[in-house]
Amino acid sequence: MTSHTLTIARVFDAPRARVFDAFTKKEAIQTWFGPEGFTVPSVTVDPRPGGRYRIEMHSPEGSVHVVTGEFREVRAPEKLVYSWAWQEGDHTGNETTVTLTFAEVGGKTEVTLVHSGFTSEDARLAHNKGWTSAFDGMGKALAGAAKPTTAGPTILGDPRSSYVRSARMAFVEKGVAYTLEPHPPHSPPVDAIHPFGKVPVLRCGALTLFESSAILRYVDEALPGPKLMPDTPADRARVEQWISATHCYFYDAMVARYVLQYVFPRGADGKPDRAVIDTGIADMKKQFAMLEPVYGGRDWLVGDRVSLADLLLAPIVFYVQAMPEGKEVLAPFANVRRAHAAVAARPSFQATMPPMS
Ligand SMILES: N[C@@H](CCC(=O)N[C@@H](CS)C(=O)NCC(=O)O)C(=O)O
């Protein structure tokens, strides 16, 4: 049977030892390995003759690809030879050999890859595409732009944020696993995604999103699980209406001018600013009075089941209730309290309790 061999030479703008490490150190491999858009959540590597490696890659669509092999020759920082075998997919069962040589060229490093033993030209071409894309990623990683290590959906944000909680609740409602990376607003990982540094932001494979409304809509539409938007255009528009009202009016009165005044006091002597709190309370009362007949006998802002609008508002009402005047403010509004209790009883609400101090 004819054996097909792939040869690629690439110059990387980095010292030879660092480029060699990119193939032999777990953390370094995770910054570039795999085609563009793939992430590398798991790597084990034992770079010595007879030592083994295992690299798990996830595609943006969520498919898992695992390659394993054994090191045959390890001569840092000049040469590396290892076997290469896919654990699943079209190329399973065919062990091939990767030979890498590292040469210094004027302060840069030329890597020559010889990947031999393919049983078909198709397999050789598929690997040419994969390595070429991976080497593009390696160039970027060596220049400081590493790829994320988790492919699965990841919410970045402070778990105390009501908006972060809404995004997390959407995942729990859908029954889809997600990772929470706790980062404060305006921290580098958040700033890398949100132009104004706010939380939450979402990373999902190659996709990044900012703004909770966009994140909630994506989670609902792109992921399996129960629908969090109603069935009719009019009801979907009503959900959008309450989402917009929450961003534009409820958050301002309930969070900015009430809850946050207690959580981050900015008044005289570092005390909560009473004047601001009073305006927040006055507006909240009007807002709850307006919502009271909207709920009527129903537990949901729209229709007969939970929607994204409820997920956005409930974490805010939760904080209002927890503040000194909150229960008193809500006391006259039996429907609002009953509707809030209905969302608060859901596993998505229970599973996303913020750390309270
Ligand atoms: N419109 C944004 C608002 C997000 C937002 O205001 N998040 C707060 C935490 S609940 C935040 O990041 N605050 C920091 C800041 O405003 O600088 C969204 O819906 O995602």
mmCIF file of C-alpha atoms and ligand atoms in Angstrom:
data_model
loop_
_atom_site.group_PDB
_atom_site.id
_atom_site.type_symbol
_atom_site.label_atom_id
_atom_site.label_comp_id
_atom_site.label_asym_id
_atom_site.label_seq_id
_atom_site.Cartn_x
_atom_site.Cartn_y
_atom_site.Cartn_z
ATOM 1 C CA MET A 1 0.000 0.000 0.000
ATOM 2 C CA THR A 2 1.304 3.475 -0.900
ATOM 3 C CA SER A 3 2.181 5.670 2.034
ATOM 4 C CA HIS A 4 1.539 9.407 1.780
ATOM 5 C CA THR A 5 3.705 11.985 3.529
ATOM 6 C CA LEU A 6 2.942 15.572 4.446
ATOM 7 C CA THR A 7 5.740 18.125 4.817
ATOM 8 C CA ILE A 8 5.219 21.650 6.100
ATOM 9 C CA ALA A 9 7.908 24.207 6.999
ATOM 10 C CA ARG A 10 7.012 27.299 9.021
ATOM 11 C CA VAL A 11 9.030 30.083 10.613
ATOM 12 C CA PHE A 12 7.838 31.274 14.019
ATOM 13 C CA ASP A 13 8.962 34.554 15.532
ATOM 14 C CA ALA A 14 10.086 33.034 18.850
ATOM 15 C CA PRO A 15 13.209 31.375 20.290
ATOM 16 C CA ARG A 16 13.729 27.694 19.586
ATOM 17 C CA ALA A 17 13.224 26.545 23.201
ATOM 18 C CA ARG A 18 9.848 28.287 23.345
ATOM 19 C CA VAL A 19 8.686 26.780 20.071
ATOM 20 C CA PHE A 20 9.848 23.331 21.234
ATOM 21 C CA ASP A 21 7.874 23.856 24.486
ATOM 22 C CA ALA A 22 4.787 24.637 22.413
ATOM 23 C CA PHE A 23 4.781 20.949 21.419
ATOM 24 C CA THR A 24 5.745 19.419 24.745
ATOM 25 C CA LYS A 25 4.170 21.443 27.555
ATOM 26 C CA LYS A 26 0.496 21.028 28.440
ATOM 27 C CA GLU A 27 -0.338 24.725 28.973
ATOM 28 C CA ALA A 28 1.488 25.725 25.794
ATOM 29 C CA ILE A 29 -0.229 23.048 23.690
ATOM 30 C CA GLN A 30 -3.608 24.319 24.888
ATOM 31 C CA THR A 31 -2.885 27.789 23.503
ATOM 32 C CA TRP A 32 -2.701 26.746 19.852
ATOM 33 C CA PHE A 33 -3.400 23.084 19.093
ATOM 34 C CA GLY A 34 -6.159 22.148 16.646
ATOM 35 C CA PRO A 35 -7.813 23.941 13.746
ATOM 36 C CA GLU A 36 -9.171 27.473 14.152
ATOM 37 C CA GLY A 37 -12.245 27.643 16.384
ATOM 38 C CA PHE A 38 -11.378 24.391 18.159
ATOM 39 C CA THR A 39 -10.484 24.494 21.832
ATOM 40 C CA VAL A 40 -8.289 22.133 23.802
ATOM 41 C CA PRO A 41 -9.797 21.508 27.232
ATOM 42 C CA SER A 42 -7.660 18.481 28.115
ATOM 43 C CA VAL A 43 -3.998 17.563 27.497
ATOM 44 C CA THR A 44 -1.737 14.990 29.102
ATOM 45 C CA VAL A 45 1.831 14.841 27.888
ATOM 46 C CA ASP A 46 4.929 12.955 29.016
ATOM 47 C CA PRO A 47 7.702 14.056 26.632
ATOM 48 C CA ARG A 48 10.363 11.347 26.938
ATOM 49 C CA PRO A 49 11.038 8.297 24.750
ATOM 50 C CA GLY A 50 8.223 5.856 25.505
ATOM 51 C CA GLY A 51 6.133 8.565 27.205
ATOM 52 C CA ARG A 52 2.600 9.087 25.919
ATOM 53 C CA TYR A 53 0.396 12.066 25.130
ATOM 54 C CA ARG A 54 -3.341 12.580 24.754
ATOM 55 C CA ILE A 55 -4.913 15.751 23.358
ATOM 56 C CA GLU A 56 -8.663 16.362 23.402
ATOM 57 C CA MET A 57 -10.053 18.980 21.030
ATOM 58 C CA HIS A 58 -13.599 20.313 20.809
ATOM 59 C CA SER A 59 -15.018 21.774 17.609
ATOM 60 C CA PRO A 60 -17.176 24.936 17.733
ATOM 61 C CA GLU A 61 -20.194 22.665 17.164
ATOM 62 C CA GLY A 62 -19.246 20.592 20.208
ATOM 63 C CA SER A 63 -17.831 17.422 18.588
ATOM 64 C CA VAL A 64 -14.915 15.885 20.484
ATOM 65 C CA HIS A 65 -11.693 14.762 18.751
ATOM 66 C CA VAL A 66 -8.945 12.932 20.613
ATOM 67 C CA VAL A 67 -5.461 12.222 19.300
ATOM 68 C CA THR A 68 -2.944 10.086 21.212
ATOM 69 C CA GLY A 69 0.521 8.705 20.670
ATOM 70 C CA GLU A 70 3.903 7.820 22.031
ATOM 71 C CA PHE A 71 7.123 9.843 21.986
ATOM 72 C CA ARG A 72 9.862 8.031 20.032
ATOM 73 C CA GLU A 73 12.590 10.667 20.109
ATOM 74 C CA VAL A 74 12.834 13.753 22.305
ATOM 75 C CA ARG A 75 15.881 15.966 21.739
ATOM 76 C CA ALA A 76 15.109 19.405 23.178
ATOM 77 C CA PRO A 77 15.122 21.860 21.478
ATOM 78 C CA GLU A 78 16.075 20.233 18.143
ATOM 79 C CA LYS A 79 13.930 17.259 17.306
ATOM 80 C CA LEU A 80 10.770 15.505 18.294
ATOM 81 C CA VAL A 81 9.330 12.278 16.906
ATOM 82 C CA TYR A 82 6.035 10.789 18.035
ATOM 83 C CA SER A 83 3.325 8.484 16.840
ATOM 84 C CA TRP A 84 -0.100 9.882 16.057
ATOM 85 C CA ALA A 85 -3.444 8.024 16.257
ATOM 86 C CA TRP A 86 -7.000 9.354 16.274
ATOM 87 C CA GLN A 87 -9.344 7.820 18.800
ATOM 88 C CA GLU A 88 -12.441 8.276 16.622
ATOM 89 C CA GLY A 89 -13.575 9.494 13.211
ATOM 90 C CA ASP A 90 -12.453 8.740 9.646
ATOM 91 C CA HIS A 91 -8.763 8.234 10.441
ATOM 92 C CA THR A 92 -9.108 5.886 13.430
ATOM 93 C CA GLY A 93 -6.920 2.823 13.506
ATOM 94 C CA ASN A 94 -4.184 4.195 11.283
ATOM 95 C CA GLU A 95 -1.093 5.105 13.280
ATOM 96 C CA THR A 96 1.068 7.717 11.583
ATOM 97 C CA THR A 97 4.353 9.360 12.584
ATOM 98 C CA VAL A 98 5.126 13.017 13.249
ATOM 99 C CA THR A 99 8.735 14.204 12.968
ATOM 100 C CA LEU A 100 9.485 17.788 13.923
ATOM 101 C CA THR A 101 12.818 19.540 13.561
ATOM 102 C CA PHE A 102 13.521 22.956 15.008
ATOM 103 C CA ALA A 103 16.188 25.179 13.427
ATOM 104 C CA GLU A 104 17.356 28.616 14.497
ATOM 105 C CA VAL A 105 17.051 31.175 11.710
ATOM 106 C CA GLY A 106 18.186 34.661 12.702
ATOM 107 C CA GLY A 107 16.523 34.709 16.120
ATOM 108 C CA LYS A 108 13.405 32.977 14.782
ATOM 109 C CA THR A 109 12.644 29.271 14.629
ATOM 110 C CA GLU A 110 11.948 27.225 11.537
ATOM 111 C CA VAL A 111 9.833 24.180 12.256
ATOM 112 C CA THR A 112 9.761 21.407 9.697
ATOM 113 C CA LEU A 113 6.945 18.962 10.141
ATOM 114 C CA VAL A 114 7.044 15.621 8.371
ATOM 115 C CA HIS A 115 3.859 13.668 9.011
ATOM 116 C CA SER A 116 4.202 10.251 7.401
ATOM 117 C CA GLY A 117 2.294 7.006 7.065
ATOM 118 C CA PHE A 118 -1.067 8.204 5.680
ATOM 119 C CA THR A 119 -2.859 5.467 3.789
ATOM 120 C CA SER A 120 -4.666 7.865 1.456
ATOM 121 C CA GLU A 121 -4.164 11.224 -0.230
ATOM 122 C CA ASP A 122 -7.438 12.372 1.364
ATOM 123 C CA ALA A 123 -6.032 11.723 4.840
ATOM 124 C CA ARG A 124 -2.843 13.600 3.945
ATOM 125 C CA LEU A 125 -4.835 16.584 2.647
ATOM 126 C CA ALA A 126 -7.106 16.622 5.713
ATOM 127 C CA HIS A 127 -4.056 16.731 7.971
ATOM 128 C CA ASN A 128 -2.455 19.423 5.807
ATOM 129 C CA LYS A 129 -5.531 21.577 6.440
ATOM 130 C CA GLY A 130 -5.494 20.798 10.178
ATOM 131 C CA TRP A 131 -1.777 21.466 10.700
ATOM 132 C CA THR A 132 -1.836 24.623 8.570
ATOM 133 C CA SER A 133 -4.677 26.070 10.620
ATOM 134 C CA ALA A 134 -3.084 24.930 13.886
ATOM 135 C CA PHE A 135 0.243 26.531 12.920
ATOM 136 C CA ASP A 136 -1.618 29.786 12.198
ATOM 137 C CA GLY A 137 -2.964 29.533 15.763
ATOM 138 C CA MET A 138 0.480 28.747 17.100
ATOM 139 C CA GLY A 139 1.867 31.884 15.466
ATOM 140 C CA LYS A 140 -0.842 33.928 17.176
ATOM 141 C CA ALA A 141 -0.326 32.173 20.513
ATOM 142 C CA LEU A 142 3.433 32.767 20.408
ATOM 143 C CA ALA A 143 2.621 36.431 19.738
ATOM 144 C CA GLY A 144 0.482 36.471 22.888
ATOM 145 C CA ALA A 145 -3.035 35.666 21.673
ATOM 146 C CA ALA A 146 -3.764 32.263 23.178
ATOM 147 C CA LYS A 147 -7.021 30.485 22.378
ATOM 148 C CA PRO A 148 -9.450 29.686 25.213
ATOM 149 C CA THR A 149 -9.156 26.243 26.795
ATOM 150 C CA THR A 150 -12.840 25.469 27.191
ATOM 151 C CA ALA A 151 -15.060 24.918 24.190
ATOM 152 C CA GLY A 152 -18.237 24.477 26.125
ATOM 153 C CA PRO A 153 -20.352 27.511 26.885
ATOM 154 C CA THR A 154 -18.669 29.723 29.462
ATOM 155 C CA ILE A 155 -20.204 32.706 31.203
ATOM 156 C CA LEU A 156 -17.699 35.245 32.434
ATOM 157 C CA GLY A 157 -18.885 37.512 35.206
ATOM 158 C CA ASP A 158 -19.360 38.155 38.874
ATOM 159 C CA PRO A 159 -21.844 35.613 40.307
ATOM 160 C CA ARG A 160 -23.343 38.425 42.423
ATOM 161 C CA SER A 161 -24.489 40.287 39.297
ATOM 162 C CA SER A 162 -28.213 39.957 38.604
ATOM 163 C CA TYR A 163 -27.581 39.908 34.857
ATOM 164 C CA VAL A 164 -24.966 37.172 35.225
ATOM 165 C CA ARG A 165 -27.483 35.195 37.234
ATOM 166 C CA SER A 166 -30.121 35.581 34.482
ATOM 167 C CA ALA A 167 -27.705 34.168 31.917
ATOM 168 C CA ARG A 168 -26.845 31.266 34.222
ATOM 169 C CA MET A 169 -30.526 30.591 34.869
ATOM 170 C CA ALA A 170 -31.126 30.292 31.122
ATOM 171 C CA PHE A 171 -28.554 27.466 30.921
ATOM 172 C CA VAL A 172 -30.140 25.641 33.864
ATOM 173 C CA GLU A 173 -33.626 26.064 32.355
ATOM 174 C CA LYS A 174 -32.337 24.552 29.104
ATOM 175 C CA GLY A 175 -30.618 21.724 30.959
ATOM 176 C CA VAL A 176 -27.310 22.563 29.228
ATOM 177 C CA ALA A 177 -24.025 22.422 31.160
ATOM 178 C CA TYR A 178 -21.986 25.624 31.264
ATOM 179 C CA THR A 179 -18.921 26.916 33.051
ATOM 180 C CA LEU A 180 -18.932 30.057 35.153
ATOM 181 C CA GLU A 181 -15.620 31.901 35.126
ATOM 182 C CA PRO A 182 -15.857 34.434 37.920
ATOM 183 C CA HIS A 183 -14.422 37.716 36.658
ATOM 184 C CA PRO A 184 -15.350 41.234 37.765
ATOM 185 C CA PRO A 185 -16.541 43.858 35.278
ATOM 186 C CA HIS A 186 -13.689 45.645 33.473
ATOM 187 C CA SER A 187 -11.239 42.768 34.071
ATOM 188 C CA PRO A 188 -9.063 41.780 31.079
ATOM 189 C CA PRO A 189 -11.021 38.607 30.117
ATOM 190 C CA VAL A 190 -14.282 40.596 30.177
ATOM 191 C CA ASP A 191 -12.821 43.623 28.405
ATOM 192 C CA ALA A 192 -11.578 41.289 25.676
ATOM 193 C CA ILE A 193 -15.227 40.533 24.812
ATOM 194 C CA HIS A 194 -17.345 43.477 26.031
ATOM 195 C CA PRO A 195 -16.429 46.889 24.586
ATOM 196 C CA PHE A 196 -17.732 48.544 27.793
ATOM 197 C CA GLY A 197 -16.417 45.908 30.207
ATOM 198 C CA LYS A 198 -19.783 44.859 31.663
ATOM 199 C CA VAL A 199 -20.875 41.413 32.738
ATOM 200 C CA PRO A 200 -22.052 38.900 31.712
ATOM 201 C CA VAL A 201 -20.213 37.918 28.571
ATOM 202 C CA LEU A 202 -20.439 34.536 26.899
ATOM 203 C CA ARG A 203 -17.776 32.433 25.219
ATOM 204 C CA CYS A 204 -18.941 29.407 23.275
ATOM 205 C CA GLY A 205 -16.303 27.825 21.040
ATOM 206 C CA ALA A 206 -15.281 30.551 18.618
ATOM 207 C CA LEU A 207 -18.365 32.653 19.399
ATOM 208 C CA THR A 208 -18.258 35.473 21.927
ATOM 209 C CA LEU A 209 -21.243 37.623 22.929
ATOM 210 C CA PHE A 210 -21.864 40.560 25.211
ATOM 211 C CA GLU A 211 -25.148 41.997 26.586
ATOM 212 C CA SER A 212 -27.416 39.726 28.573
ATOM 213 C CA SER A 213 -30.333 40.006 26.127
ATOM 214 C CA ALA A 214 -28.194 38.738 23.272
ATOM 215 C CA ILE A 215 -26.805 35.961 25.452
ATOM 216 C CA LEU A 216 -30.265 34.883 26.614
ATOM 217 C CA ARG A 217 -31.608 34.833 23.056
ATOM 218 C CA TYR A 218 -28.631 32.800 21.835
ATOM 219 C CA VAL A 219 -28.882 30.292 24.673
ATOM 220 C CA ASP A 220 -32.583 29.856 23.986
ATOM 221 C CA GLU A 221 -32.334 29.524 20.217
ATOM 222 C CA ALA A 222 -29.041 27.692 19.757
ATOM 223 C CA LEU A 223 -29.202 25.181 22.572
ATOM 224 C CA PRO A 224 -31.520 22.248 23.075
ATOM 225 C CA GLY A 225 -34.068 22.187 25.876
ATOM 226 C CA PRO A 226 -37.419 23.818 26.646
ATOM 227 C CA LYS A 227 -38.197 27.031 24.743
ATOM 228 C CA LEU A 228 -37.841 30.189 26.810
ATOM 229 C CA MET A 229 -39.707 32.345 24.290
ATOM 230 C CA PRO A 230 -43.462 32.074 23.655
ATOM 231 C CA ASP A 231 -44.990 30.649 20.496
ATOM 232 C CA THR A 232 -46.719 33.675 18.965
ATOM 233 C CA PRO A 233 -45.177 36.838 17.470
ATOM 234 C CA ALA A 234 -47.269 39.040 19.783
ATOM 235 C CA ASP A 235 -46.123 37.203 22.896
ATOM 236 C CA ARG A 236 -42.511 37.167 21.741
ATOM 237 C CA ALA A 237 -42.747 40.928 21.250
ATOM 238 C CA ARG A 238 -44.190 41.231 24.765
ATOM 239 C CA VAL A 239 -41.198 39.360 26.148
ATOM 240 C CA GLU A 240 -38.899 41.799 24.309
ATOM 241 C CA GLN A 241 -40.963 44.652 25.720
ATOM 242 C CA TRP A 242 -40.406 43.502 29.321
ATOM 243 C CA ILE A 243 -36.729 42.779 28.669
ATOM 244 C CA SER A 244 -36.316 46.321 27.377
ATOM 245 C CA ALA A 245 -38.310 47.749 30.313
ATOM 246 C CA THR A 246 -36.064 45.837 32.717
ATOM 247 C CA HIS A 247 -32.901 47.278 31.148
ATOM 248 C CA CYS A 248 -34.238 50.811 30.738
ATOM 249 C CA TYR A 249 -36.401 51.386 33.821
ATOM 250 C CA PHE A 250 -36.520 48.558 36.402
ATOM 251 C CA TYR A 251 -32.739 48.098 36.667
ATOM 252 C CA ASP A 252 -32.235 51.830 37.125
ATOM 253 C CA ALA A 253 -34.756 52.211 39.976
ATOM 254 C CA MET A 254 -34.371 48.796 41.634
ATOM 255 C CA VAL A 255 -30.644 48.161 41.249
ATOM 256 C CA ALA A 256 -28.794 51.379 40.426
ATOM 257 C CA ARG A 257 -30.811 53.691 42.708
ATOM 258 C CA TYR A 258 -31.699 51.154 45.398
ATOM 259 C CA VAL A 259 -29.776 47.874 45.808
ATOM 260 C CA LEU A 260 -26.371 49.225 44.765
ATOM 261 C CA GLN A 261 -26.768 52.174 47.125
ATOM 262 C CA TYR A 262 -26.624 49.663 49.974
ATOM 263 C CA VAL A 263 -24.072 47.318 48.425
ATOM 264 C CA PHE A 264 -21.625 50.047 47.382
ATOM 265 C CA PRO A 265 -22.558 53.065 49.575
ATOM 266 C CA ARG A 266 -21.438 56.329 48.013
ATOM 267 C CA GLY A 267 -23.119 58.884 50.341
ATOM 268 C CA ALA A 268 -21.498 61.093 52.960
ATOM 269 C CA ASP A 269 -19.222 59.190 55.395
ATOM 270 C CA GLY A 270 -19.392 56.150 53.132
ATOM 271 C CA LYS A 271 -23.079 55.625 54.036
ATOM 272 C CA PRO A 272 -25.895 54.802 51.604
ATOM 273 C CA ASP A 273 -27.197 57.962 49.948
ATOM 274 C CA ARG A 274 -30.695 58.386 51.418
ATOM 275 C CA ALA A 275 -31.851 60.878 48.792
ATOM 276 C CA VAL A 276 -30.974 58.504 45.950
ATOM 277 C CA ILE A 277 -32.555 55.559 47.760
ATOM 278 C CA ASP A 278 -35.780 57.507 48.251
ATOM 279 C CA THR A 279 -36.062 58.261 44.535
ATOM 280 C CA GLY A 280 -35.379 54.587 43.806
ATOM 281 C CA ILE A 281 -38.083 53.474 46.239
ATOM 282 C CA ALA A 282 -40.622 55.966 44.854
ATOM 283 C CA ASP A 283 -40.074 54.715 41.296
ATOM 284 C CA MET A 284 -40.011 51.042 42.311
ATOM 285 C CA LYS A 285 -43.412 51.440 43.937
ATOM 286 C CA LYS A 286 -44.830 52.858 40.710
ATOM 287 C CA GLN A 287 -43.238 50.051 38.724
ATOM 288 C CA PHE A 288 -44.562 47.273 40.959
ATOM 289 C CA ALA A 289 -48.018 48.931 40.901
ATOM 290 C CA MET A 290 -47.853 48.848 37.095
ATOM 291 C CA LEU A 291 -46.760 45.183 37.099
ATOM 292 C CA GLU A 292 -49.451 44.041 39.545
ATOM 293 C CA PRO A 293 -52.274 43.839 36.932
ATOM 294 C CA VAL A 294 -49.853 42.625 34.270
ATOM 295 C CA TYR A 295 -49.346 39.448 36.282
ATOM 296 C CA GLY A 296 -53.000 39.278 37.350
ATOM 297 C CA GLY A 297 -53.606 35.662 38.251
ATOM 298 C CA ARG A 298 -50.573 34.446 36.229
ATOM 299 C CA ASP A 299 -47.117 33.710 37.547
ATOM 300 C CA TRP A 300 -45.323 34.905 34.374
ATOM 301 C CA LEU A 301 -44.865 38.246 32.682
ATOM 302 C CA VAL A 302 -46.067 36.768 29.381
ATOM 303 C CA GLY A 303 -48.253 33.760 28.621
ATOM 304 C CA ASP A 304 -48.507 30.639 30.693
ATOM 305 C CA ARG A 305 -44.886 29.612 31.142
ATOM 306 C CA VAL A 306 -41.561 31.024 32.199
ATOM 307 C CA SER A 307 -39.787 33.182 29.611
ATOM 308 C CA LEU A 308 -36.557 35.117 29.213
ATOM 309 C CA ALA A 309 -38.366 38.182 30.608
ATOM 310 C CA ASP A 310 -38.952 36.393 33.938
ATOM 311 C CA LEU A 311 -35.330 35.226 34.047
ATOM 312 C CA LEU A 312 -34.133 38.802 33.615
ATOM 313 C CA LEU A 313 -36.392 40.353 36.246
ATOM 314 C CA ALA A 314 -36.389 37.719 39.008
ATOM 315 C CA PRO A 315 -32.733 38.180 40.134
ATOM 316 C CA ILE A 316 -33.418 41.925 40.444
ATOM 317 C CA VAL A 317 -36.578 41.479 42.556
ATOM 318 C CA PHE A 318 -34.627 38.992 44.696
ATOM 319 C CA TYR A 319 -32.141 41.735 45.610
ATOM 320 C CA VAL A 320 -34.913 44.269 46.247
ATOM 321 C CA GLN A 321 -36.516 41.848 48.732
ATOM 322 C CA ALA A 322 -33.205 41.382 50.513
ATOM 323 C CA MET A 323 -32.675 45.128 51.179
ATOM 324 C CA PRO A 324 -33.964 46.920 54.301
ATOM 325 C CA GLU A 325 -37.217 48.380 52.846
ATOM 326 C CA GLY A 326 -37.682 45.712 50.161
ATOM 327 C CA LYS A 327 -40.359 43.570 51.818
ATOM 328 C CA GLU A 328 -42.328 46.634 52.852
ATOM 329 C CA VAL A 329 -42.183 48.045 49.322
ATOM 330 C CA LEU A 330 -43.445 44.758 47.873
ATOM 331 C CA ALA A 331 -46.081 44.105 50.554
ATOM 332 C CA PRO A 332 -49.031 45.733 48.719
ATOM 333 C CA PHE A 333 -48.336 43.795 45.502
ATOM 334 C CA ALA A 334 -49.585 40.255 46.058
ATOM 335 C CA ASN A 335 -49.403 39.263 42.376
ATOM 336 C CA VAL A 336 -45.816 40.477 42.010
ATOM 337 C CA ARG A 337 -44.839 38.587 45.167
ATOM 338 C CA ARG A 338 -46.602 35.412 44.043
ATOM 339 C CA ALA A 339 -45.041 35.598 40.564
ATOM 340 C CA HIS A 340 -41.604 36.163 42.045
ATOM 341 C CA ALA A 341 -42.091 33.187 44.375
ATOM 342 C CA ALA A 342 -42.937 31.042 41.330
ATOM 343 C CA VAL A 343 -39.622 31.868 39.611
ATOM 344 C CA ALA A 344 -37.735 31.656 42.909
ATOM 345 C CA ALA A 345 -38.979 28.081 43.392
ATOM 346 C CA ARG A 346 -37.449 26.954 40.113
ATOM 347 C CA PRO A 347 -34.234 24.887 40.161
ATOM 348 C CA SER A 348 -32.596 27.490 37.893
ATOM 349 C CA PHE A 349 -33.061 30.131 40.591
ATOM 350 C CA GLN A 350 -31.970 27.852 43.418
ATOM 351 C CA ALA A 351 -28.871 26.669 41.560
ATOM 352 C CA THR A 352 -27.650 30.218 40.917
ATOM 353 C CA MET A 353 -27.935 31.789 44.382
ATOM 354 C CA PRO A 354 -25.392 34.592 44.602
ATOM 355 C CA PRO A 355 -22.915 34.625 47.455
ATOM 356 C CA MET A 356 -24.481 37.103 49.931
ATOM 357 C CA SER A 357 -22.576 39.173 52.426
HETATM 358 N N1 LIG B 1 -26.846 46.023 29.414
HETATM 359 C C1 LIG B 1 -25.920 45.146 30.069
HETATM 360 C C2 LIG B 1 -25.791 45.550 31.503
HETATM 361 C C3 LIG B 1 -24.825 44.711 32.247
HETATM 362 C C4 LIG B 1 -24.460 45.366 33.566
HETATM 363 O O1 LIG B 1 -24.774 46.511 33.838
HETATM 364 N N2 LIG B 1 -23.792 44.580 34.381
HETATM 365 C C5 LIG B 1 -23.323 45.115 35.632
HETATM 366 C C6 LIG B 1 -23.359 44.054 36.703
HETATM 367 S S1 LIG B 1 -25.038 43.592 37.068
HETATM 368 C C7 LIG B 1 -21.908 45.604 35.426
HETATM 369 O O2 LIG B 1 -21.141 45.011 34.681
HETATM 370 N N3 LIG B 1 -21.573 46.686 36.068
HETATM 371 C C8 LIG B 1 -20.269 47.295 36.014
HETATM 372 C C9 LIG B 1 -20.335 48.657 35.369
HETATM 373 O O3 LIG B 1 -21.430 49.155 35.083
HETATM 374 O O4 LIG B 1 -19.290 49.226 35.154
HETATM 375 C C10 LIG B 1 -26.418 43.702 29.950
HETATM 376 O O5 LIG B 1 -27.619 43.481 29.861
HETATM 377 O O6 LIG B 1 -25.582 42.789 29.913
#
